[in-house]
Short mmCIF file of C-alpha atoms in Angstrom, two decimals:
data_model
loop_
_atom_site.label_atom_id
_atom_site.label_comp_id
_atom_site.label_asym_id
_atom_site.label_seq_id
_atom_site.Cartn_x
_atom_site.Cartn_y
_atom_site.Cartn_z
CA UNK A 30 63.11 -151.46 127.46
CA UNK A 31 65.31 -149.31 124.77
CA UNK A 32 69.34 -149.66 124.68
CA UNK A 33 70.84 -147.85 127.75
CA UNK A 34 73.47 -145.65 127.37
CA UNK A 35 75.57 -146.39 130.57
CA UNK A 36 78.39 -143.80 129.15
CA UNK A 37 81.99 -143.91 127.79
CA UNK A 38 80.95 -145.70 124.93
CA UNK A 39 78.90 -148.41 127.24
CA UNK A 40 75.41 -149.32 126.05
CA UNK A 41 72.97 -151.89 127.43
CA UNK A 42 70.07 -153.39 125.35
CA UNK A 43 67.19 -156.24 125.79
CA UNK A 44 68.60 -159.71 124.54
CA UNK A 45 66.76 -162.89 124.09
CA UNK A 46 67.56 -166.02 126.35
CA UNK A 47 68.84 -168.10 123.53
CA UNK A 48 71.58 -164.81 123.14
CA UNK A 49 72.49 -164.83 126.60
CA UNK A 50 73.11 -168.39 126.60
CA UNK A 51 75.43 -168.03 123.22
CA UNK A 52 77.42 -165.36 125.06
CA UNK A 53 77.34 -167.27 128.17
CA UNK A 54 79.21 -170.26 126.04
CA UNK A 55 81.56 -168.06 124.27
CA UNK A 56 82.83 -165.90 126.82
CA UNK A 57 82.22 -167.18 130.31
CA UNK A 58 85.50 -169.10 130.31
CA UNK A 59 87.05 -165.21 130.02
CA UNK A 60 85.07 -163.64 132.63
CA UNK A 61 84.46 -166.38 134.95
CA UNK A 62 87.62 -168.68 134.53
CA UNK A 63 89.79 -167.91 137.70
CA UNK A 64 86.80 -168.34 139.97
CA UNK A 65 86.80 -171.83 141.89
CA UNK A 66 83.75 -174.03 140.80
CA UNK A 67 83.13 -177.10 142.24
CA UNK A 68 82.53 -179.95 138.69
CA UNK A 69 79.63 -182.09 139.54
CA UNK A 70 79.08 -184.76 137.00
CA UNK A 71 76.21 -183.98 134.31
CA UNK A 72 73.30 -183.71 135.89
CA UNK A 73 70.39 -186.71 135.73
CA UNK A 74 67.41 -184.74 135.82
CA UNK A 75 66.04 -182.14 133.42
CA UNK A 76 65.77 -178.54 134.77
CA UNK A 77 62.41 -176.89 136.20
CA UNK A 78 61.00 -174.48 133.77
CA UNK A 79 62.88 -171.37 134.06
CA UNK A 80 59.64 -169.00 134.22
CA UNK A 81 59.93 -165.12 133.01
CA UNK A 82 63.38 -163.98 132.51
CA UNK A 83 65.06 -160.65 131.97
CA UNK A 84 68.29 -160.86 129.57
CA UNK A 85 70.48 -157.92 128.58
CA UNK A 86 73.45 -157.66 126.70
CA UNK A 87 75.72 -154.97 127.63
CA UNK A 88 78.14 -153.85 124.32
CA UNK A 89 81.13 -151.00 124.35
CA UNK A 90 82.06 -149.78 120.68
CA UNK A 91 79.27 -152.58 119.37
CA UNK A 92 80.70 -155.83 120.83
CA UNK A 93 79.15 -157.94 123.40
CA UNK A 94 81.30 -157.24 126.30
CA UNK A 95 78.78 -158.85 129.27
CA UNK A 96 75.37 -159.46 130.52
CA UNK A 97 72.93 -159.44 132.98
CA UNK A 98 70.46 -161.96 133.30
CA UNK A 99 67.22 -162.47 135.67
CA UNK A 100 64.13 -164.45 136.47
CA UNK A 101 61.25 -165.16 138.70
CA UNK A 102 61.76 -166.35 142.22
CA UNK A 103 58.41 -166.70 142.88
CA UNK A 104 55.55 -163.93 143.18
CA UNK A 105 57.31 -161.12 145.12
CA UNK A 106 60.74 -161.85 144.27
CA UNK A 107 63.06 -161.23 141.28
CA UNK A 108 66.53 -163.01 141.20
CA UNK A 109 69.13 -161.75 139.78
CA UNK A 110 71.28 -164.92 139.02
CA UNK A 111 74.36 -163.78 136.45
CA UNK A 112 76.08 -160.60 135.34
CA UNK A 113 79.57 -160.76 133.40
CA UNK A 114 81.71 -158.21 131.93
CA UNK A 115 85.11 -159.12 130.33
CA UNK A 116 87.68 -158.26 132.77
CA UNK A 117 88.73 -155.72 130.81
CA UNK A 118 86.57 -153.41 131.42
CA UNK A 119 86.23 -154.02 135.10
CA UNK A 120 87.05 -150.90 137.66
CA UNK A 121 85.40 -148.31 134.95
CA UNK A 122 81.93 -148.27 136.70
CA UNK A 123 79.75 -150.08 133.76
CA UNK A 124 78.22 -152.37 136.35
CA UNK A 125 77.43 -149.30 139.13
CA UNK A 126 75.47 -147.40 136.14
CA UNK A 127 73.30 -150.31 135.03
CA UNK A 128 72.48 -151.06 137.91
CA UNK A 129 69.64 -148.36 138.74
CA UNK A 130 67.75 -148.82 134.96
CA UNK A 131 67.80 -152.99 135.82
CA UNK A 132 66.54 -151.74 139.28
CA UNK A 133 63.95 -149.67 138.30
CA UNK A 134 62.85 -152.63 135.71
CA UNK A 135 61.89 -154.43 138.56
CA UNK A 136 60.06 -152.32 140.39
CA UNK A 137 57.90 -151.13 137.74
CA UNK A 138 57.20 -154.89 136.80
CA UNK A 139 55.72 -155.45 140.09
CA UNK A 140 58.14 -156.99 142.29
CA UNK A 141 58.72 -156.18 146.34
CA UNK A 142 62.13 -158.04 146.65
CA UNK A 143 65.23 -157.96 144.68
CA UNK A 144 67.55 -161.16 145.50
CA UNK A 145 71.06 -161.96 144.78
CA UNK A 146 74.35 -164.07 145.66
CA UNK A 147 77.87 -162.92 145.23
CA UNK A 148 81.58 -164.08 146.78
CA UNK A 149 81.88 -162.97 150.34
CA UNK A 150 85.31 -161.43 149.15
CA UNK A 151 83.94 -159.99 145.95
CA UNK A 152 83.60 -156.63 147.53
CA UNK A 153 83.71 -154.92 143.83
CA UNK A 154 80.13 -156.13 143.24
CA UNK A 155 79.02 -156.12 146.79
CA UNK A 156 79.95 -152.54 147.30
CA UNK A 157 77.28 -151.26 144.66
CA UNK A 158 74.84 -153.36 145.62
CA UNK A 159 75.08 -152.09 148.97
CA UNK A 160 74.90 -148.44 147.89
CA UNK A 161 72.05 -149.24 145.65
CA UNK A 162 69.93 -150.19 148.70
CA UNK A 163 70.35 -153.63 148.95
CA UNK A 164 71.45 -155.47 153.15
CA UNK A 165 73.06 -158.23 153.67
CA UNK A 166 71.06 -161.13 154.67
CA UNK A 167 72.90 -164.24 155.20
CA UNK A 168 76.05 -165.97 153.98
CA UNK A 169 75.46 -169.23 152.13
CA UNK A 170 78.69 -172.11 151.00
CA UNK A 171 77.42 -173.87 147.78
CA UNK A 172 79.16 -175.40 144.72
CA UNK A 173 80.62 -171.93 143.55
CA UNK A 174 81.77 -170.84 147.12
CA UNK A 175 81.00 -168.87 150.12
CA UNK A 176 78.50 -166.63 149.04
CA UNK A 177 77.18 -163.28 150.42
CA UNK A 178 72.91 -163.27 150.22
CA UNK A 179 71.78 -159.76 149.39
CA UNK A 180 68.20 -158.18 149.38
CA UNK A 181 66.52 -155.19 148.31
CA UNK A 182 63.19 -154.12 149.30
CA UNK A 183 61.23 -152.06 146.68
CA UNK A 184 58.73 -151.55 149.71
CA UNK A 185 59.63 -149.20 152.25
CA UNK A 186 58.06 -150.19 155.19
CA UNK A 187 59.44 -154.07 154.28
CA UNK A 188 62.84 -152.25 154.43
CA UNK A 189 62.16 -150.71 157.55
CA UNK A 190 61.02 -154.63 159.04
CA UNK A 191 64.43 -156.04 157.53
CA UNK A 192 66.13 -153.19 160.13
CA UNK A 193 64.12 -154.28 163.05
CA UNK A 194 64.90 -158.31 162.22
CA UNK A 195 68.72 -157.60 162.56
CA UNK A 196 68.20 -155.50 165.69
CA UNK A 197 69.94 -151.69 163.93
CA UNK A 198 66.03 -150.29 164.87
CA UNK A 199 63.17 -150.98 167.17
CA UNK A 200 59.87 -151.53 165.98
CA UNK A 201 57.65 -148.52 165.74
CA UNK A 202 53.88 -147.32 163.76
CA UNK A 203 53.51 -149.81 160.94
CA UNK A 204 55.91 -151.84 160.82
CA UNK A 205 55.55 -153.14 164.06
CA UNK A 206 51.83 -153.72 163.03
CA UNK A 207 53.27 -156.04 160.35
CA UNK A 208 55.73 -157.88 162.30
CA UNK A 209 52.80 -158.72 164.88
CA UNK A 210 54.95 -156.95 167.48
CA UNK A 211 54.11 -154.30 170.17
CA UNK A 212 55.37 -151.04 169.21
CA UNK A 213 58.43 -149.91 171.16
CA UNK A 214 58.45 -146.37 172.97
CA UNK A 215 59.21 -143.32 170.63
CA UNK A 216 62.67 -143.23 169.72
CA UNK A 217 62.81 -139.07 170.20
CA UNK A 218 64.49 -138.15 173.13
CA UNK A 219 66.67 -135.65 174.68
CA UNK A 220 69.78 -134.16 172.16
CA UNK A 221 73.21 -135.25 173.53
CA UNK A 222 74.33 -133.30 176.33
CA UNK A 223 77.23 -131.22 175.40
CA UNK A 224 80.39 -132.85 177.02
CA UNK A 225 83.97 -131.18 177.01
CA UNK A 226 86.35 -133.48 175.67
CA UNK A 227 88.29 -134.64 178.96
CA UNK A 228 91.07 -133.13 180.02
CA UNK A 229 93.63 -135.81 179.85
CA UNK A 230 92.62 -136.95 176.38
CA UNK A 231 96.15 -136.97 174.25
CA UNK A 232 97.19 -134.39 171.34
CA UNK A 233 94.29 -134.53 168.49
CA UNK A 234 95.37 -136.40 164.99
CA UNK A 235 93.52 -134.05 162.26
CA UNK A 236 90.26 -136.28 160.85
CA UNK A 237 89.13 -133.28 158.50
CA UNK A 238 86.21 -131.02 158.60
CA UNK A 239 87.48 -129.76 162.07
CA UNK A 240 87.41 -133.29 163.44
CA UNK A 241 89.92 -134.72 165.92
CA UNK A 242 91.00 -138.24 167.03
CA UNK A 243 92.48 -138.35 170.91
CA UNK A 244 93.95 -141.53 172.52
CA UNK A 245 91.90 -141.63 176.35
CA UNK A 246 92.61 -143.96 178.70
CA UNK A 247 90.05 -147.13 179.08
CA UNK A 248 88.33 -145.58 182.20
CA UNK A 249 88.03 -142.42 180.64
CA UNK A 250 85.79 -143.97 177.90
CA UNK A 251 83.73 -145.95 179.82
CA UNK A 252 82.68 -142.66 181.73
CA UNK A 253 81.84 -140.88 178.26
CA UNK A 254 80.13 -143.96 176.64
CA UNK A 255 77.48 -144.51 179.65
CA UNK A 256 77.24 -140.69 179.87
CA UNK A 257 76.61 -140.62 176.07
CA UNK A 258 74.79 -143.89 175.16
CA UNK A 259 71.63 -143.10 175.26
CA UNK A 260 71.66 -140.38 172.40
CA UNK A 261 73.80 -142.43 170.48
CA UNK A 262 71.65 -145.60 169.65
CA UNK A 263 68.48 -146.48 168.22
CA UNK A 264 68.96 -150.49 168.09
CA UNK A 265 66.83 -153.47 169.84
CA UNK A 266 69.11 -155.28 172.09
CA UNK A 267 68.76 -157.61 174.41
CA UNK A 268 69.43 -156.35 177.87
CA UNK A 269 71.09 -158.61 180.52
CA UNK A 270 68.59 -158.89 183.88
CA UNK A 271 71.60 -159.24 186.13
CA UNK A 272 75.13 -157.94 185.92
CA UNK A 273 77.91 -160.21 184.76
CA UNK A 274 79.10 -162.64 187.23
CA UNK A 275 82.88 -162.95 185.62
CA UNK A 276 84.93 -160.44 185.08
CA UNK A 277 85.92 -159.34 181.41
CA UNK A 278 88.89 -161.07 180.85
CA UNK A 279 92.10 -158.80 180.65
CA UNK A 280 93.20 -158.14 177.25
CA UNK A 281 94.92 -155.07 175.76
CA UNK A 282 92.31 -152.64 174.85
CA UNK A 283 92.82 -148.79 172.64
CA UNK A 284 90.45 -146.15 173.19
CA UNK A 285 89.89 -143.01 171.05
CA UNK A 286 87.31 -139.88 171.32
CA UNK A 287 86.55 -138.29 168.02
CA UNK A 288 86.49 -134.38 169.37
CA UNK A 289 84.45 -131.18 166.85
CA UNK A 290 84.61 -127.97 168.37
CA UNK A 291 86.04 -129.33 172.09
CA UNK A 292 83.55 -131.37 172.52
CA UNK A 293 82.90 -135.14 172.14
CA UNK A 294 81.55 -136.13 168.83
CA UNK A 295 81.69 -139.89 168.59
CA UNK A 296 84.21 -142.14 169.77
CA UNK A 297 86.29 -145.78 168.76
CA UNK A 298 87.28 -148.80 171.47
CA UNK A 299 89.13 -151.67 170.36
CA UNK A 300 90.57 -154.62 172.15
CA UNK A 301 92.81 -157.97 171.46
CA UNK A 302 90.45 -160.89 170.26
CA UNK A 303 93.42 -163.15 170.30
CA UNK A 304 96.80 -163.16 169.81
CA UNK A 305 96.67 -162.11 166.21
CA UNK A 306 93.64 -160.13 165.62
CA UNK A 307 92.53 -156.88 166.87
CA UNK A 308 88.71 -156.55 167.78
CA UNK A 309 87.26 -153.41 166.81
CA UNK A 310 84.17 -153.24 169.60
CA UNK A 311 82.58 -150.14 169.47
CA UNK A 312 82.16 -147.38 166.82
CA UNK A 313 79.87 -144.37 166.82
CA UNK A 314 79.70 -140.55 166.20
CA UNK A 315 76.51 -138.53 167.64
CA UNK A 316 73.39 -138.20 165.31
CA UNK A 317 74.37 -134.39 164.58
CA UNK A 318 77.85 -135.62 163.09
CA UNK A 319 76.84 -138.36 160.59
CA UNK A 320 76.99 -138.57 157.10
CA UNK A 321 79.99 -136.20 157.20
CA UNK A 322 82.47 -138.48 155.86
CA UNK A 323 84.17 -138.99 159.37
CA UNK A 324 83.84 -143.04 159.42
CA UNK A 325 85.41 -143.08 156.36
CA UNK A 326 88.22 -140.44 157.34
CA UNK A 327 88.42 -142.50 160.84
CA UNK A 328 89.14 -146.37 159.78
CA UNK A 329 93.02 -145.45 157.96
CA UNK A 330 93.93 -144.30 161.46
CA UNK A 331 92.58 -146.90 163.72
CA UNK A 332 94.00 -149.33 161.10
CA UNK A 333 97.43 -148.11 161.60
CA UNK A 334 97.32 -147.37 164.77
CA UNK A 335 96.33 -151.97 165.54
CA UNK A 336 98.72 -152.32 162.56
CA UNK A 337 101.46 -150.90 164.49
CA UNK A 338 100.59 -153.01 167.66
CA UNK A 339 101.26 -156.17 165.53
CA UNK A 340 98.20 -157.26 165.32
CA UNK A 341 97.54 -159.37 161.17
CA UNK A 342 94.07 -159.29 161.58
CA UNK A 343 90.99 -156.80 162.23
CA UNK A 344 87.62 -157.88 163.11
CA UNK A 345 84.30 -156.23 163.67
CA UNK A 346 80.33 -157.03 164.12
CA UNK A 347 77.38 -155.10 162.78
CA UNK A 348 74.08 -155.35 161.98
CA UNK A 349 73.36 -156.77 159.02
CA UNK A 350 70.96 -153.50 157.50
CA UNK A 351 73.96 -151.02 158.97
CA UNK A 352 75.30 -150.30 155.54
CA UNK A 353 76.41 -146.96 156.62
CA UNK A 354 79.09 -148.82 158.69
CA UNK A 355 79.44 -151.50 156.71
CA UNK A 356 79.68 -149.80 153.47
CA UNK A 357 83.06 -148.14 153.75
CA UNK A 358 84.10 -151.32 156.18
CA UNK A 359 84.31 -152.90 152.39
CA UNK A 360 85.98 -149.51 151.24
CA UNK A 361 88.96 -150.27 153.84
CA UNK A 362 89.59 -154.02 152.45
CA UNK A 363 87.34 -155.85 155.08
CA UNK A 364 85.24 -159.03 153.74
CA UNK A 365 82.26 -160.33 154.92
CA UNK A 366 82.85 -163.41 156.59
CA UNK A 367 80.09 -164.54 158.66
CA UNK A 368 76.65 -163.69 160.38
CA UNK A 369 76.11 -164.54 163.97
CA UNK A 370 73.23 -163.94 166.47
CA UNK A 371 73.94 -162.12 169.73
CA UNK A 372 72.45 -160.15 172.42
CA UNK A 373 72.69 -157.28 169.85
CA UNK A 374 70.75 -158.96 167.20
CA UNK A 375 72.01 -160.29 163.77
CA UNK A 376 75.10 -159.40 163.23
CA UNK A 377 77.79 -159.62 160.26
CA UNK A 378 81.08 -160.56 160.59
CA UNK A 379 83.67 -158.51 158.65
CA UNK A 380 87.46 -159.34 158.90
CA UNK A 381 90.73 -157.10 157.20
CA UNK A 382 94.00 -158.50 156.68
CA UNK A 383 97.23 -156.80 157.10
CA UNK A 384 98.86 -159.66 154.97
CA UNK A 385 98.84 -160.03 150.92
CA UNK A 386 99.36 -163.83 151.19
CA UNK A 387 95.67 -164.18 153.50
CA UNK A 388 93.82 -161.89 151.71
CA UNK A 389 94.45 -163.80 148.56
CA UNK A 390 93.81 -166.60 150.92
CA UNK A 391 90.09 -165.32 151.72
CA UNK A 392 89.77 -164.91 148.60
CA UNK A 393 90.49 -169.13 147.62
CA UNK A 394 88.38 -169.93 150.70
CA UNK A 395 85.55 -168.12 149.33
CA UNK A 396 85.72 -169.23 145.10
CA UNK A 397 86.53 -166.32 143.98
CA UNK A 398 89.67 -166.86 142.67
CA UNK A 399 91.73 -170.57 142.15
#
């Protein structure tokens, strides 16, 4: 592999282990010193062999400025263990534009996975990850923290599997060959039916693009979610045999219906999860409005609008492989936080923070800062 240019006076070149460790010794105190490491005493046994390892250096104006090193998990797996930059030149995109050449390293050197561990809270790095392809797969607490697991599949139909283990898509043609599962029913169906947005929906806040947001009442929702459902979701989810024998408990609940044209596009339900966070349960525009930016455009209101009703906290659930909710979840200040297992399948845990002194809280709790 040549020297990179990564732009703006950024280059990236091959380095030998021996280099990265000199750099590691001379500058990780600067890059690395205001995270929280737990000190174990030295250690009593010598290290495994290290295997094959991939070390660059990354330079701006001809001084080493950071690194990236990797090595051999095993046979199908790469791991990509440390990358540094001075802090300096964080927030200037360095690490977003290596990332494809170290990518494409990888793949070309054989491996299927692509492995990694980063702060829960350290959204800077997990939000390029995520756009780069990789899902989050677990959360882990060792000696540096609470750390976020990431993976990227170089195989596609692997990729596909990781979506049916969370539960975001049922298993279908290959994949569910693979998996050793029975193939669920086509996923094609009817389009949506074209529903008027109701009548006594309230005046429209302007989401862009000719998108609208309208407050509905609860019951009003409920009749446009089970009318609309069906079209809406492709997941595997476990489906109750009998209906609920309690009723849901009775906690404040805000409804929305995102409106193009008159008619419903999508909608937004959250309720109280307790008495200082907001629960934001349900989220979804029709297949023929995605990937229009309208997520994106939609969180700053619903924000507000559970900000307002003095609530300090916002929490939400979604499949782990979802990164097209999840991605500008991060965007908006949420963290991941957790992973549970429910009847929707595996789920992560995001939480936002209306307060300056908790979010640098989350951020203690998780080692990324002291």
């Amino acid at each position: 592999m040549t020297e990179l240019d990564l732009g703006n006076g950024y280059s990236a070149r091959p380095i030998s282990l021996d280099t990265y460790r000199d750099a590691c010794t001379r500058l990780e105190d600067r890059i690395f010193g205001g995270n929280s490491l737990y000190a174990f005493d030295p250690p009593q046994r010598t290290a495994p062999p290290l295997g094959e390892a991939w070390n660059w250096g990354v330079y701006h104006a001809g001084e080493l400025i950071g690194w990236h090193h990797a090595h051999t998990q095993d046979e199908r797996t790469v791991y990509m263990a440390d990358t540094g930059l001075l802090p300096e030149h964080h927030g200037r995109g360095v690490y977003t534009r290596l990332l494809p050449h170290l990518l494409e390293t990888f793949r070309a050197t054989g491996f299927t996975l692509v492995k990694s561990h980063h702060r829960a809270t350290n959204n800077a790095v997990l939000i390029p990850k995520l756009r780069a392809g990789f899902h989050v797969q677990g959360l882990t607490a060792y000696e540096g923290g609470l750390n976020v697991a990431l993976t990227l599949s170089l195989d596609r139909t692997y990729a596909q599997a990781m979506h049916v283990r969370s539960g975001y898509r049922a298993p279908h043609g290959e994949v569910a060959r693979r998996l050793g599962l029975p193939a669920a029913a086509d996923p094609a169906g009817p389009d949506a039916p074209h529903l008027p947005l109701p009548g006594d929906a309230g005046p429209g806040t302007s989401l862009g693009g000719g998108y609208t947001l309208h407050s509905v009442t609860p019951e009003t929702f409920h009749a446009v979610y089970t009318t609309l459902e069906p079209q809406a979701y492709q997941t595997d989810s476990w489906a109750w045999p009998h209906p609920a024998a309690r009723a849901r408990p009775d906690t404040p609940s805000w409804a929305w219906l995102i409106a193009h044209g008159g008619q419903v596009a999508g909608w937004q339900l959250s309720r109280a999860w307790d008495d200082r966070t907001a629960y934001m349960v349900n989220t979804t525009l029709l297949p023929d409005h995605r990937g229009r930016g309208v997520y994106t455009r939609l969180l700053p209101t619903v924000l507000d609008a559970l900000r307002a009703e003095g609530f300090d906290l916002v929490r939400s659930h979604h499949h782990l492989t979802n990164n097209a909710v999840i991605l500008p979840k991060l965007r908006a200040g949420f963290h991941v936080q957790g992973v549970q297992v429910d009847e929707h399948g595996v789920m992560a845990v995001l939480m936002r923070s209306f307060d300056a002194a908790y979010e640098a809280y989350m951020h203690r709790r998780s080692g990324l800062t002291r």
